[in-house]
Short mmCIF file of C-alpha atoms in Angstrom, two decimals:
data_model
loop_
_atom_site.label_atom_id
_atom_site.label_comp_id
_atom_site.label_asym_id
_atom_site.label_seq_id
_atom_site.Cartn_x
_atom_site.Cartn_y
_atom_site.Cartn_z
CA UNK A 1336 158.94 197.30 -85.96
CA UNK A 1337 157.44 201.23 -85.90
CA UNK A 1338 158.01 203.14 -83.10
CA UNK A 1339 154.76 204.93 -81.88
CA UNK A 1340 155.74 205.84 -78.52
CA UNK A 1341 159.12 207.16 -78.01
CA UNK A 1342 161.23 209.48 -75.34
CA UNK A 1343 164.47 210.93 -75.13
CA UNK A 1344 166.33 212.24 -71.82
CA UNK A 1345 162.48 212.86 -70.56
CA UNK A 1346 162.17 214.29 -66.96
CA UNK A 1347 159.07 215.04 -64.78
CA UNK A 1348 159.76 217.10 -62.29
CA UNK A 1349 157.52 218.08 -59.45
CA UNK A 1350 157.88 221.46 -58.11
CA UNK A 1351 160.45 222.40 -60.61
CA UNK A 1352 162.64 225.55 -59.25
CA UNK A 1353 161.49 225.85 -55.73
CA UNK A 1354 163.22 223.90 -52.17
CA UNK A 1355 160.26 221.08 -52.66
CA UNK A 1356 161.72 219.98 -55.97
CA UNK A 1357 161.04 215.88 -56.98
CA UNK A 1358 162.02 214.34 -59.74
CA UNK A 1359 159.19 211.36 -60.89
CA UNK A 1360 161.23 211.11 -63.94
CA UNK A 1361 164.58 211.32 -64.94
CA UNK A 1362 166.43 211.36 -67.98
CA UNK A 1363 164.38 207.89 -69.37
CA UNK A 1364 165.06 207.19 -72.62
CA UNK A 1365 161.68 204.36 -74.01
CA UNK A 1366 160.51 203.13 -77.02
CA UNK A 1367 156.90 201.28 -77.41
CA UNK A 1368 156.73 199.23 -80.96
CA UNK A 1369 152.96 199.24 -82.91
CA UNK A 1370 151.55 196.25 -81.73
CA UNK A 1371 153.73 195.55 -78.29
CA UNK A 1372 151.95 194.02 -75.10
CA UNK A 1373 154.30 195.86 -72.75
CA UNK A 1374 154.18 195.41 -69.10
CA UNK A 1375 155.59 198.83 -67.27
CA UNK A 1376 156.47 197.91 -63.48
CA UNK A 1377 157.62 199.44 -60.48
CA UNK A 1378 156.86 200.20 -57.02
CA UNK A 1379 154.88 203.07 -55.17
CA UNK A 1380 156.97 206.17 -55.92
CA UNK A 1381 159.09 204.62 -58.99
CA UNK A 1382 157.10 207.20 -61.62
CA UNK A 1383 155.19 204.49 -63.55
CA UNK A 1384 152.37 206.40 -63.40
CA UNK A 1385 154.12 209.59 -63.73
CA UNK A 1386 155.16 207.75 -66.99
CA UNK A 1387 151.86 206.46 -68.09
CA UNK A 1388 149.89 210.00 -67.49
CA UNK A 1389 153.25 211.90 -70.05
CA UNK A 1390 152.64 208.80 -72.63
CA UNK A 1391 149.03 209.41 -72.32
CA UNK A 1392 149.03 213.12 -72.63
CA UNK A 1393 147.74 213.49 -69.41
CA UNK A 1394 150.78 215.50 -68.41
CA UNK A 1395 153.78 217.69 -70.06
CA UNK A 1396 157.03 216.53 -68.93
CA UNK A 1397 158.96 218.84 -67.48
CA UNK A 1398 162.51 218.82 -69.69
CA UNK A 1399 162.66 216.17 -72.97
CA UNK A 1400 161.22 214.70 -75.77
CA UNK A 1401 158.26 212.42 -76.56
CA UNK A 1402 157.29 211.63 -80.07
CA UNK A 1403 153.64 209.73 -80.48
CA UNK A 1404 153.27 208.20 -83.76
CA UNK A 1405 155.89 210.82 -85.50
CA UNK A 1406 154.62 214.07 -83.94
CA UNK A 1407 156.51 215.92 -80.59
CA UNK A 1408 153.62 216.26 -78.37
CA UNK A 1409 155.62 218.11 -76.12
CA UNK A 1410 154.88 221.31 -78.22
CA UNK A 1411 151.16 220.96 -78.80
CA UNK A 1412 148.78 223.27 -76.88
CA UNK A 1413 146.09 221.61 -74.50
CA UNK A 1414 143.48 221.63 -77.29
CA UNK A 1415 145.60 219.36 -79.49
CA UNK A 1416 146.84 217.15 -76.56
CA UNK A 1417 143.13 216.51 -75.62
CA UNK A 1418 142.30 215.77 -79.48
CA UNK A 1419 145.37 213.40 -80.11
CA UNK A 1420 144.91 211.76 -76.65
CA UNK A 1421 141.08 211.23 -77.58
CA UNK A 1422 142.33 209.94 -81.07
CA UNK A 1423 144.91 207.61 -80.42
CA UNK A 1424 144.57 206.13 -76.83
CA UNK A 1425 142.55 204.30 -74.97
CA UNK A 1426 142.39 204.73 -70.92
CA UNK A 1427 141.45 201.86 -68.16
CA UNK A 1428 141.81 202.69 -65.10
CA UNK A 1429 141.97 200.31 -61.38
CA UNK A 1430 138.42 202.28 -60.46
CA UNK A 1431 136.83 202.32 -63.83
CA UNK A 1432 136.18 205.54 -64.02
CA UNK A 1433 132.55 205.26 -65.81
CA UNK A 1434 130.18 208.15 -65.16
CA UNK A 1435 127.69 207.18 -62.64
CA UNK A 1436 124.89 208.73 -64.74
CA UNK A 1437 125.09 207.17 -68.12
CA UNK A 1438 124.47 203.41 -68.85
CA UNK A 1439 127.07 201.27 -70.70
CA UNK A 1440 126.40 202.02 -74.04
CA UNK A 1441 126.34 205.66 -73.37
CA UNK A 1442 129.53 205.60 -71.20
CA UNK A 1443 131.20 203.72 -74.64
CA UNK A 1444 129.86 206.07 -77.02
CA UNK A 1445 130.77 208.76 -75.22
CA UNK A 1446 134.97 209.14 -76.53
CA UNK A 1447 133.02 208.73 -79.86
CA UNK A 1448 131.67 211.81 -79.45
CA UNK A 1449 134.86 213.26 -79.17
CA UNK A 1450 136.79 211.40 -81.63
CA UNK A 1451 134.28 213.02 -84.23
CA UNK A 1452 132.54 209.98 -85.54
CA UNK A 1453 129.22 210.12 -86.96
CA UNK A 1454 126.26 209.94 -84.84
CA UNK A 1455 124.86 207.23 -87.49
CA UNK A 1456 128.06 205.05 -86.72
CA UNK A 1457 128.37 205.61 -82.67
CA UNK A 1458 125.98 203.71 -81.05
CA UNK A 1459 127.09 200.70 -83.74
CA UNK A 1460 130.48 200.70 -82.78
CA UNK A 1461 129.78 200.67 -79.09
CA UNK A 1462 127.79 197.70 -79.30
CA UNK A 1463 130.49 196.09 -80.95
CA UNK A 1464 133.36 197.07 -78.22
CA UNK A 1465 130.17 195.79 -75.51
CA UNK A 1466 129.81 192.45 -77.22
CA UNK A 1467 133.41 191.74 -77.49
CA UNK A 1468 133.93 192.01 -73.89
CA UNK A 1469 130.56 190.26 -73.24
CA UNK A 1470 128.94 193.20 -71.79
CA UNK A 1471 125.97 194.11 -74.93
CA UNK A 1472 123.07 192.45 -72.53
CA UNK A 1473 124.35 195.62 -69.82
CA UNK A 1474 124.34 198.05 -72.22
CA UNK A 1475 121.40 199.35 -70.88
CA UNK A 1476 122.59 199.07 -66.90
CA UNK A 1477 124.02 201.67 -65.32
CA UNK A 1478 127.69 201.15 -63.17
CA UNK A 1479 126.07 200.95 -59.67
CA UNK A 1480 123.97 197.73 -61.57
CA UNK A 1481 126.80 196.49 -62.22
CA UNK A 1482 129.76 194.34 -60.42
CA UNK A 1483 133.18 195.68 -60.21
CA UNK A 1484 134.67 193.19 -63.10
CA UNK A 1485 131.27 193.97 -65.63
CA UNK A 1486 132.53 197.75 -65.13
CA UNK A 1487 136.10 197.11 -65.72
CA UNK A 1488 134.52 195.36 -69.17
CA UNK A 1489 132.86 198.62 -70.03
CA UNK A 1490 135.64 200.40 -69.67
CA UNK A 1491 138.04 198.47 -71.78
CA UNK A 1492 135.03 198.57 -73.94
CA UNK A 1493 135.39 202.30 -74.02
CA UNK A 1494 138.80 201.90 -74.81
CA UNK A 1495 138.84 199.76 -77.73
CA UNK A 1496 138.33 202.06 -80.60
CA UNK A 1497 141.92 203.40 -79.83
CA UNK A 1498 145.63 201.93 -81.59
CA UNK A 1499 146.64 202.13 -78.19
CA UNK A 1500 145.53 201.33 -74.87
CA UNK A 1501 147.04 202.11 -71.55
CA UNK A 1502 146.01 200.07 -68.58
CA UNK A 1503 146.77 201.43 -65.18
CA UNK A 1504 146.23 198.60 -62.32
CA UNK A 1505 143.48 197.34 -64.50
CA UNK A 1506 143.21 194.18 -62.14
CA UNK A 1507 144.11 196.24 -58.95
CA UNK A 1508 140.16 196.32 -57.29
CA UNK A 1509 139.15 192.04 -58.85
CA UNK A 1510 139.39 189.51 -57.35
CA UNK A 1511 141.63 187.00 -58.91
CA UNK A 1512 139.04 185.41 -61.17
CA UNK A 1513 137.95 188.10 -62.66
CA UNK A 1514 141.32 189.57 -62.99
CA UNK A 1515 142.25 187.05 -64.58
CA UNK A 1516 139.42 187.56 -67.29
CA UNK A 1517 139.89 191.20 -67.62
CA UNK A 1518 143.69 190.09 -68.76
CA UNK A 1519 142.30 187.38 -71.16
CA UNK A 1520 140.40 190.20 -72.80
CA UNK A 1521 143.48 192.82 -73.50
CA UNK A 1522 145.50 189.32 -75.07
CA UNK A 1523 142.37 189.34 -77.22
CA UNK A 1524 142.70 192.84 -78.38
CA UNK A 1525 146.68 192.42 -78.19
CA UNK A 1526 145.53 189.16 -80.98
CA UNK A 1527 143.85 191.38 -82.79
CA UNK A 1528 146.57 194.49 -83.18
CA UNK A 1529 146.04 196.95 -80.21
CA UNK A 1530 149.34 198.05 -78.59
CA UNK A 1531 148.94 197.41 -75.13
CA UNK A 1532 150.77 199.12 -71.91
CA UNK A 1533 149.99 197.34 -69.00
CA UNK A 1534 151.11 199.84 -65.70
CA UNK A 1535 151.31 197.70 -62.58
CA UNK A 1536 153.44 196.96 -59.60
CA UNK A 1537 152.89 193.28 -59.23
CA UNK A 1538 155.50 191.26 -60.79
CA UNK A 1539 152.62 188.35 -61.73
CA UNK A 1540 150.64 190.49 -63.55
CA UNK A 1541 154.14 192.17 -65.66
CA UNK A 1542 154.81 188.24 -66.50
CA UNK A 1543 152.20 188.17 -68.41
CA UNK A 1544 153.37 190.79 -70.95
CA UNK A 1545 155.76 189.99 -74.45
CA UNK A 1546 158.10 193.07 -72.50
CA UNK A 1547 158.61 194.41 -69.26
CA UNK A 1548 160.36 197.55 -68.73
CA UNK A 1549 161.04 198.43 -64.95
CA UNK A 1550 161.46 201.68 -63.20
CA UNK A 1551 162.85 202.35 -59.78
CA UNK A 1552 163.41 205.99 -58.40
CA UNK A 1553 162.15 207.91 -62.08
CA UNK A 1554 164.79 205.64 -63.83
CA UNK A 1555 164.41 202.71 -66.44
CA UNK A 1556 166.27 199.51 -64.68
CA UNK A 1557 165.74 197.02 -66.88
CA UNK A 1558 163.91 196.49 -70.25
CA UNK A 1559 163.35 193.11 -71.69
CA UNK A 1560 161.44 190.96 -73.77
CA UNK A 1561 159.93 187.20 -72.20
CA UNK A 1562 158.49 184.30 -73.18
CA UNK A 1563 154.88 184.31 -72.28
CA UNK A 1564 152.61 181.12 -71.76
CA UNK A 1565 149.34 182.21 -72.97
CA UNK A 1566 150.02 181.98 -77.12
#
């Protein structure tokens, strides 16, 4: 399998060189495989989302490597961490994160924009990400006309024209239901090629993953792969 995500020795540090020092991460050594549905799991404090916003190139880490698709992003100025984060992944967050003032379709075309495709092509594709997650009859409905699961659609909508998506929580504010539905609909783009990173803290939702990697205290714990139920 090809690596597209991949650390070595990397370390987050908080406050780096004064008496309120923290480490978030330390010394983790990960690998993420094209095409992986990886569950990423640890409690409040274990740096999972530390990890998730240095993968995403959210965040620099502090000492270390990380390598997306080939290239050490740990080099690249903010310009070209903003245009390879826009390029190559996708972002769903546990409170959506839509802007209040644009409708669906706009909040879908709106990485488009940045990703430089055509204006011809945008509003095409984003009707395509809206109907796969059943969401094209809303495309016109802004988020407060919407519930909190037909949001949580648009955004993985908005996700969906990236290789990779990272899912923080993505369940965290559903009810079961349509948690449960929201999960059926990353499978589907999992099916379909999309490397997946699901970031959670609840061990039901990680069992749902092909891998589950598990941090405690900045540290990787355990990594493994798992049968799942759901093929």
């Amino acid at each position: 399998m090809e690596a597209i995500l991949e650390t070595k020795k990397l370390s987050h540090i908080y406050s780096a060189g004064t008496p309120f020092e923290r480490g978030a991460l330390l010394e983790v050594d990960f690998t993420a495989y094209a095409g992986e549905y990886l569950g990423i799991i640890g409690h409040t404090g274990s740096g999972k989302s530390t990890l998730m916003n240095v993968l995403g190139c959210l965040d620099i880490p502090t000492y270390g490597e990380y390598h997306l698709n080939g290239t050490d992003v740990t080099s690249l100025s903010d310009k070209q961490l903003a245009h390879i984060r826009n390029r190559e992944i996708g972002f769903i967050f546990q409170g959506y994160n839509l802007i209040q003032e644009l409708d669906a379709l706009e909040n879908v075309t709106l990485p488009l924009i940045y990703q430089g495709v055509s204006v011809w092509d945008r509003e095409d594709i984003a009707m395509e990400a809206l109907e796969k997650v059943g969401m094209a009859e809303r495309a016109h409905h802004r988020p407060s006309e919407m519930s909190g699961g037909q949001q949580q659609r648009v955004a993985i909508a908005r996700a969906i024209a990236t290789p990779i998506i990272m899912a923080d929580e993505p369940t965290g504010a559903l009810d079961s239901r349509t948690g449960r539905h929201v999960l059926e609909i990353l499978r589907g783009l999992y099916r379909e090629g999309t490397t997946i990173l699901l970031i959670t803290h609840d061990d039901g939702i990680a069992a749902t993953a092909r891998r589950v990697v598990r941090l405690s205290d900045g540290k990787i714990i355990a990594d493994h792969a798992q049968e799942v139920d759901w093929e």
